[in-house]
mmCIF file of C-alpha atoms in Angstrom:
data_model
loop_
_atom_site.group_PDB
_atom_site.id
_atom_site.type_symbol
_atom_site.label_atom_id
_atom_site.label_comp_id
_atom_site.label_asym_id
_atom_site.label_seq_id
_atom_site.Cartn_x
_atom_site.Cartn_y
_atom_site.Cartn_z
ATOM 1 C CA MET A 1 109.289 97.345 117.593
ATOM 2 C CA LYS A 2 110.781 94.508 116.047
ATOM 3 C CA THR A 3 110.548 90.182 116.975
ATOM 4 C CA SER A 4 111.980 87.793 115.203
ATOM 5 C CA THR A 5 108.880 86.971 113.857
ATOM 6 C CA ALA A 6 107.467 89.750 112.155
ATOM 7 C CA ILE A 7 104.803 88.445 109.793
ATOM 8 C CA ARG A 8 102.403 85.502 110.882
ATOM 9 C CA ALA A 9 99.706 84.449 108.912
ATOM 10 C CA GLU A 10 98.188 81.136 111.634
ATOM 11 C CA ARG A 11 95.386 79.105 109.681
ATOM 12 C CA VAL A 12 93.974 81.330 108.009
ATOM 13 C CA SER A 13 91.143 80.672 105.613
ATOM 14 C CA LYS A 14 88.549 82.705 103.699
ATOM 15 C CA ALA A 15 86.139 82.380 101.361
ATOM 16 C CA LEU A 16 85.232 85.472 98.808
ATOM 17 C CA GLY A 17 81.527 85.537 96.788
ATOM 18 C CA GLY A 18 80.647 81.634 98.765
ATOM 19 C CA PHE A 19 84.284 80.230 97.190
ATOM 20 C CA PRO A 20 86.537 78.744 99.103
ATOM 21 C CA VAL A 21 90.108 80.665 98.489
ATOM 22 C CA LEU A 22 92.719 80.238 101.351
ATOM 23 C CA ASP A 23 92.650 76.658 103.320
ATOM 24 C CA GLU A 24 93.887 77.199 106.807
ATOM 25 C CA VAL A 25 97.121 79.163 106.292
ATOM 26 C CA SER A 26 99.979 79.321 108.689
ATOM 27 C CA LEU A 27 102.934 81.048 107.322
ATOM 28 C CA ASP A 28 105.350 83.007 109.092
ATOM 29 C CA VAL A 29 109.116 85.789 108.075
ATOM 30 C CA GLY A 30 111.325 86.371 110.263
ATOM 31 C CA ALA A 31 113.262 89.153 110.970
ATOM 32 C CA SER A 32 116.024 89.958 108.170
ATOM 33 C CA GLU A 33 114.267 87.283 105.973
ATOM 34 C CA ILE A 34 112.890 87.252 102.489
ATOM 35 C CA HIS A 35 110.518 84.770 101.871
ATOM 36 C CA ALA A 36 108.827 84.439 99.081
ATOM 37 C CA LEU A 37 105.405 82.867 98.658
ATOM 38 C CA VAL A 38 104.279 81.553 95.102
ATOM 39 C CA GLY A 39 101.739 79.771 92.941
ATOM 40 C CA LEU A 40 100.175 79.957 89.359
ATOM 41 C CA ASN A 41 97.146 82.297 89.452
ATOM 42 C CA GLY A 42 94.633 82.707 91.570
ATOM 43 C CA ALA A 43 96.168 80.320 94.210
ATOM 44 C CA GLY A 44 95.600 82.876 96.623
ATOM 45 C CA LYS A 45 98.541 84.887 96.697
ATOM 46 C CA THR A 46 96.829 87.885 97.237
ATOM 47 C CA THR A 47 94.152 87.261 99.531
ATOM 48 C CA LEU A 48 96.470 85.848 102.006
ATOM 49 C CA MET A 49 98.422 89.453 101.859
ATOM 50 C CA ARG A 50 94.906 91.496 101.985
ATOM 51 C CA ILE A 51 95.114 89.699 105.034
ATOM 52 C CA LEU A 52 98.298 89.829 105.928
ATOM 53 C CA LEU A 53 97.700 94.018 106.175
ATOM 54 C CA GLY A 54 94.143 94.220 107.582
ATOM 55 C CA MET A 55 92.504 94.684 104.059
ATOM 56 C CA LEU A 56 90.454 91.552 104.728
ATOM 57 C CA LYS A 57 89.740 89.523 107.779
ATOM 58 C CA PRO A 58 90.046 86.088 107.290
ATOM 59 C CA ASP A 59 86.939 84.174 108.185
ATOM 60 C CA LEU A 60 88.987 81.412 110.615
ATOM 61 C CA GLY A 61 92.655 81.984 111.758
ATOM 62 C CA SER A 62 94.477 85.212 112.916
ATOM 63 C CA ALA A 63 96.909 87.408 111.155
ATOM 64 C CA HIS A 64 100.533 89.466 112.721
ATOM 65 C CA LEU A 65 102.279 91.795 112.384
ATOM 66 C CA ALA A 66 105.661 93.056 114.422
ATOM 67 C CA GLY A 67 104.457 91.133 117.225
ATOM 68 C CA ALA A 68 100.962 92.789 117.222
ATOM 69 C CA SER A 69 97.159 91.516 116.020
ATOM 70 C CA VAL A 70 96.518 93.141 112.574
ATOM 71 C CA ALA A 71 93.442 93.824 113.835
ATOM 72 C CA GLY A 72 93.991 95.806 116.993
ATOM 73 C CA ALA A 73 97.485 97.392 115.055
ATOM 74 C CA GLU A 74 97.738 101.108 116.297
ATOM 75 C CA ALA A 75 99.444 103.895 114.403
ATOM 76 C CA GLN A 76 102.829 102.802 115.286
ATOM 77 C CA VAL A 77 103.026 98.856 113.636
ATOM 78 C CA TRP A 78 101.531 100.563 110.325
ATOM 79 C CA SER A 79 103.612 103.343 109.704
ATOM 80 C CA ARG A 80 106.287 100.900 110.654
ATOM 81 C CA VAL A 81 104.747 98.537 107.503
ATOM 82 C CA GLY A 82 105.302 99.625 103.766
ATOM 83 C CA GLN A 83 103.249 97.511 101.273
ATOM 84 C CA MET A 84 101.852 96.865 97.533
ATOM 85 C CA LEU A 85 99.197 95.074 96.024
ATOM 86 C CA GLU A 86 97.988 95.256 92.813
ATOM 87 C CA THR A 87 97.966 98.495 91.747
ATOM 88 C CA PRO A 88 101.022 100.628 93.297
ATOM 89 C CA PHE A 89 100.505 103.494 95.156
ATOM 90 C CA ALA A 90 100.101 106.333 92.722
ATOM 91 C CA TYR A 91 98.073 109.335 91.628
ATOM 92 C CA PRO A 92 98.101 109.544 88.103
ATOM 93 C CA GLU A 93 97.665 113.930 88.148
ATOM 94 C CA LEU A 94 100.656 114.019 91.055
ATOM 95 C CA THR A 95 104.581 113.771 90.359
ATOM 96 C CA ALA A 96 106.103 110.716 90.898
ATOM 97 C CA LEU A 97 108.060 112.466 93.729
ATOM 98 C CA GLU A 98 104.630 113.883 94.901
ATOM 99 C CA ASN A 99 103.523 110.533 95.101
ATOM 100 C CA VAL A 100 106.514 109.745 97.431
ATOM 101 C CA TYR A 101 105.908 112.410 99.090
ATOM 102 C CA CYS A 102 102.114 111.597 99.704
ATOM 103 C CA SER A 103 103.263 107.928 100.843
ATOM 104 C CA ALA A 104 106.579 109.687 103.337
ATOM 105 C CA ARG A 105 103.985 112.294 105.108
ATOM 106 C CA LEU A 106 100.756 109.298 105.517
ATOM 107 C CA HIS A 107 104.046 106.827 107.478
ATOM 108 C CA GLY A 108 104.423 110.625 110.155
ATOM 109 C CA MET A 109 107.644 111.968 108.607
ATOM 110 C CA SER A 110 108.060 115.510 108.843
ATOM 111 C CA LYS A 111 108.149 118.023 106.000
ATOM 112 C CA ALA A 112 112.089 117.967 105.635
ATOM 113 C CA VAL A 113 113.061 114.387 106.058
ATOM 114 C CA ALA A 114 110.023 113.092 103.691
ATOM 115 C CA ARG A 115 111.342 115.712 100.785
ATOM 116 C CA CYS A 116 114.994 114.005 101.419
ATOM 117 C CA ALA A 117 113.284 110.304 101.754
ATOM 118 C CA SER A 118 111.343 111.134 99.007
ATOM 119 C CA GLU A 119 114.260 112.141 96.625
ATOM 120 C CA ARG A 120 116.160 109.027 97.662
ATOM 121 C CA ALA A 121 113.767 106.778 97.430
ATOM 122 C CA LEU A 122 113.595 108.209 93.843
ATOM 123 C CA SER A 123 116.819 108.274 92.976
ATOM 124 C CA ASP A 124 117.102 104.575 94.259
ATOM 125 C CA LEU A 125 114.964 102.960 91.633
ATOM 126 C CA GLY A 126 116.376 104.741 89.232
ATOM 127 C CA LEU A 127 113.413 107.881 88.678
ATOM 128 C CA ASP A 128 115.638 111.251 89.060
ATOM 129 C CA GLN A 129 114.752 112.360 85.581
ATOM 130 C CA TYR A 130 111.171 111.858 86.210
ATOM 131 C CA ALA A 131 110.524 112.431 89.992
ATOM 132 C CA ALA A 132 108.675 116.022 88.398
ATOM 133 C CA ARG A 133 106.625 114.110 85.874
ATOM 134 C CA ARG A 134 103.285 113.662 86.264
ATOM 135 C CA THR A 135 102.744 109.976 86.928
ATOM 136 C CA GLY A 136 99.750 109.111 84.990
ATOM 137 C CA THR A 137 102.177 110.428 81.773
ATOM 138 C CA LEU A 138 104.781 107.421 82.380
ATOM 139 C CA SER A 139 105.535 104.156 81.254
ATOM 140 C CA LEU A 140 103.964 101.343 83.467
ATOM 141 C CA GLY A 141 107.373 99.878 84.413
ATOM 142 C CA ASN A 142 108.073 103.125 85.355
ATOM 143 C CA ARG A 143 104.537 103.616 87.833
ATOM 144 C CA GLN A 144 105.467 100.960 89.062
ATOM 145 C CA ARG A 145 109.061 101.843 90.403
ATOM 146 C CA VAL A 146 106.671 105.077 91.600
ATOM 147 C CA GLY A 147 104.353 102.069 93.431
ATOM 148 C CA LEU A 148 107.830 100.990 94.779
ATOM 149 C CA ALA A 149 109.689 103.800 96.349
ATOM 150 C CA ALA A 150 106.369 105.056 98.322
ATOM 151 C CA ALA A 151 106.736 101.355 99.445
ATOM 152 C CA LEU A 152 110.290 101.958 100.525
ATOM 153 C CA VAL A 153 110.905 105.445 101.421
ATOM 154 C CA HIS A 154 109.628 105.339 105.066
ATOM 155 C CA GLY A 155 112.571 102.982 105.328
ATOM 156 C CA PRO A 156 109.682 99.903 106.558
ATOM 157 C CA ASP A 157 110.805 97.221 109.263
ATOM 158 C CA VAL A 158 108.121 95.028 107.903
ATOM 159 C CA ILE A 159 107.296 94.746 103.804
ATOM 160 C CA VAL A 160 104.557 93.438 101.615
ATOM 161 C CA LEU A 161 104.531 93.092 97.983
ATOM 162 C CA ASP A 162 102.563 91.643 95.644
ATOM 163 C CA GLU A 163 104.111 90.883 92.063
ATOM 164 C CA PRO A 164 106.612 93.691 92.579
ATOM 165 C CA THR A 165 108.477 92.922 89.815
ATOM 166 C CA ASN A 166 105.370 92.177 87.027
ATOM 167 C CA ALA A 167 105.901 95.612 85.122
ATOM 168 C CA LEU A 168 109.881 95.858 85.949
ATOM 169 C CA ASP A 169 112.740 95.715 82.729
ATOM 170 C CA PRO A 170 115.567 93.128 83.588
ATOM 171 C CA ARG A 171 117.524 96.179 85.343
ATOM 172 C CA GLY A 172 114.622 97.327 87.518
ATOM 173 C CA VAL A 173 114.190 93.744 89.309
ATOM 174 C CA ILE A 174 117.838 93.896 89.644
ATOM 175 C CA VAL A 175 117.971 96.945 91.543
ATOM 176 C CA LEU A 176 114.783 95.684 93.547
ATOM 177 C CA ARG A 177 116.372 92.898 94.468
ATOM 178 C CA ARG A 178 119.120 94.898 95.825
ATOM 179 C CA LEU A 179 117.246 97.487 97.791
ATOM 180 C CA LEU A 180 114.909 94.118 99.595
ATOM 181 C CA GLN A 181 117.904 92.322 100.346
ATOM 182 C CA GLU A 182 119.850 95.939 101.501
ATOM 183 C CA ALA A 183 117.085 96.485 104.012
ATOM 184 C CA CYS A 184 116.947 93.355 105.131
ATOM 185 C CA ARG A 185 120.940 93.618 105.632
ATOM 186 C CA ASP A 186 120.778 97.432 107.091
ATOM 187 C CA ARG A 187 117.879 97.143 109.210
ATOM 188 C CA GLY A 188 116.640 93.645 109.975
ATOM 189 C CA ALA A 189 113.337 94.278 107.693
ATOM 190 C CA ALA A 190 111.284 90.911 106.987
ATOM 191 C CA ILE A 191 109.952 90.625 103.948
ATOM 192 C CA LEU A 192 107.482 88.648 102.866
ATOM 193 C CA VAL A 193 107.306 89.009 98.455
ATOM 194 C CA SER A 194 104.624 87.245 96.235
ATOM 195 C CA SER A 195 105.801 85.766 92.256
ATOM 196 C CA HIS A 196 104.095 83.568 89.735
ATOM 197 C CA HIS A 197 107.877 83.896 88.494
ATOM 198 C CA LEU A 198 110.069 81.492 90.172
ATOM 199 C CA ASP A 199 112.805 82.698 88.823
ATOM 200 C CA GLU A 200 112.797 85.636 89.864
ATOM 201 C CA VAL A 201 111.840 85.315 93.585
ATOM 202 C CA ALA A 202 114.399 82.827 94.077
ATOM 203 C CA ARG A 203 117.467 85.015 93.720
ATOM 204 C CA MET A 204 116.441 87.372 96.475
ATOM 205 C CA ALA A 205 114.587 84.779 99.135
ATOM 206 C CA ASP A 206 115.487 82.817 101.850
ATOM 207 C CA ARG A 207 112.578 80.830 101.828
ATOM 208 C CA ILE A 208 110.267 79.709 99.300
ATOM 209 C CA SER A 209 106.475 79.156 99.728
ATOM 210 C CA VAL A 210 104.811 77.231 98.136
ATOM 211 C CA LEU A 211 100.901 78.218 97.666
ATOM 212 C CA HIS A 212 98.107 75.846 95.341
ATOM 213 C CA ARG A 213 94.318 76.159 95.752
ATOM 214 C CA GLY A 214 94.586 77.990 98.980
ATOM 215 C CA ARG A 215 96.824 75.697 100.708
ATOM 216 C CA ILE A 216 100.538 75.337 101.128
ATOM 217 C CA ILE A 217 101.615 72.756 99.768
ATOM 218 C CA GLY A 218 105.631 72.699 100.173
ATOM 219 C CA THR A 219 108.606 74.770 99.921
ATOM 220 C CA LEU A 220 110.943 75.416 98.138
ATOM 221 C CA ARG A 221 114.731 75.996 98.519
ATOM 222 C CA PRO A 222 116.888 78.634 96.657
ATOM 223 C CA GLY A 223 119.811 77.851 94.572
ATOM 224 C CA THR A 224 118.134 74.448 94.323
ATOM 225 C CA VAL A 225 118.909 72.486 90.671
ATOM 226 C CA ASP A 226 115.714 72.826 88.444
ATOM 227 C CA LEU A 227 113.934 74.441 91.034
ATOM 228 C CA GLU A 228 110.714 74.945 88.516
ATOM 229 C CA ARG A 229 109.899 71.171 88.063
ATOM 230 C CA ARG A 230 110.554 71.253 92.056
ATOM 231 C CA PHE A 231 108.032 73.316 91.623
ATOM 232 C CA PHE A 232 105.469 71.527 89.334
ATOM 233 C CA ASP A 233 105.763 68.376 90.708
ATOM 234 C CA LEU A 234 104.181 69.583 94.002
ATOM 235 C CA VAL A 235 101.282 71.430 92.012
ATOM 236 C CA LEU A 236 100.837 67.924 90.300
ATOM 237 C CA GLN A 237 101.221 65.876 93.834
ATOM 238 C CA SER A 238 98.820 67.644 94.856
ATOM 239 C CA ASP A 239 96.508 67.604 92.580
ATOM 240 C CA MET A 240 96.679 63.669 92.082
ATOM 241 C CA ARG A 241 95.735 63.575 96.586
ATOM 242 C CA GLU A 242 92.899 66.450 96.171
ATOM 243 C CA GLN A 243 92.063 63.769 93.019
ATOM 244 C CA GLU A 244 92.085 60.895 95.510
ATOM 245 C CA HIS A 245 89.820 61.828 97.904
ATOM 246 C CA ARG A 246 86.548 63.103 95.974
#
């Protein structure tokens, strides 16, 4: 099931431990689009993604995936979602192949299809030689690749990735960029990617939203000259406005 807007947050607010983390955040991602969410550490990116994936309930506002409210989304919706938040999906005692196979099966693939898809996902991310290795013995970067393979193995229509390039080397970043762009082009996937590395996401994103202190404070156009300076200008202007209103 696809809609023109596959991921949507509407005026989402959330406090954690009594501290406001998100303040009326609205954001949407269309089919065949990569939307990057950028911000400094602590901006609220992961919290927003956890709400979009049903891991947290918003205090106010609502979240939707593939046209369904996250609060009432059924298994059919979740079977078309791929995600990696904070730490990769990877049991250390299982091999890389076993981890990705588990993800494929959890997303409803048959045993035979899951096996082939898992091998292909590992190959796509350059992990063929590590398929039989226990994941706990792999480097941080390769564990990150296993997590990405697990998120993408079932060919999801909706993809939510939190800091997916953090532990990747330059080759891994290029491979991931290609895979996400192919997912958009070939099957119309809607992709939300967060990062605090603006230069990396700018190379793959169609749109960039800036989240700062729990609010969307503006947007950036990929390919714009001196993008990093424009990002910090938005942050500085937001901080100055906040100080003026105190």
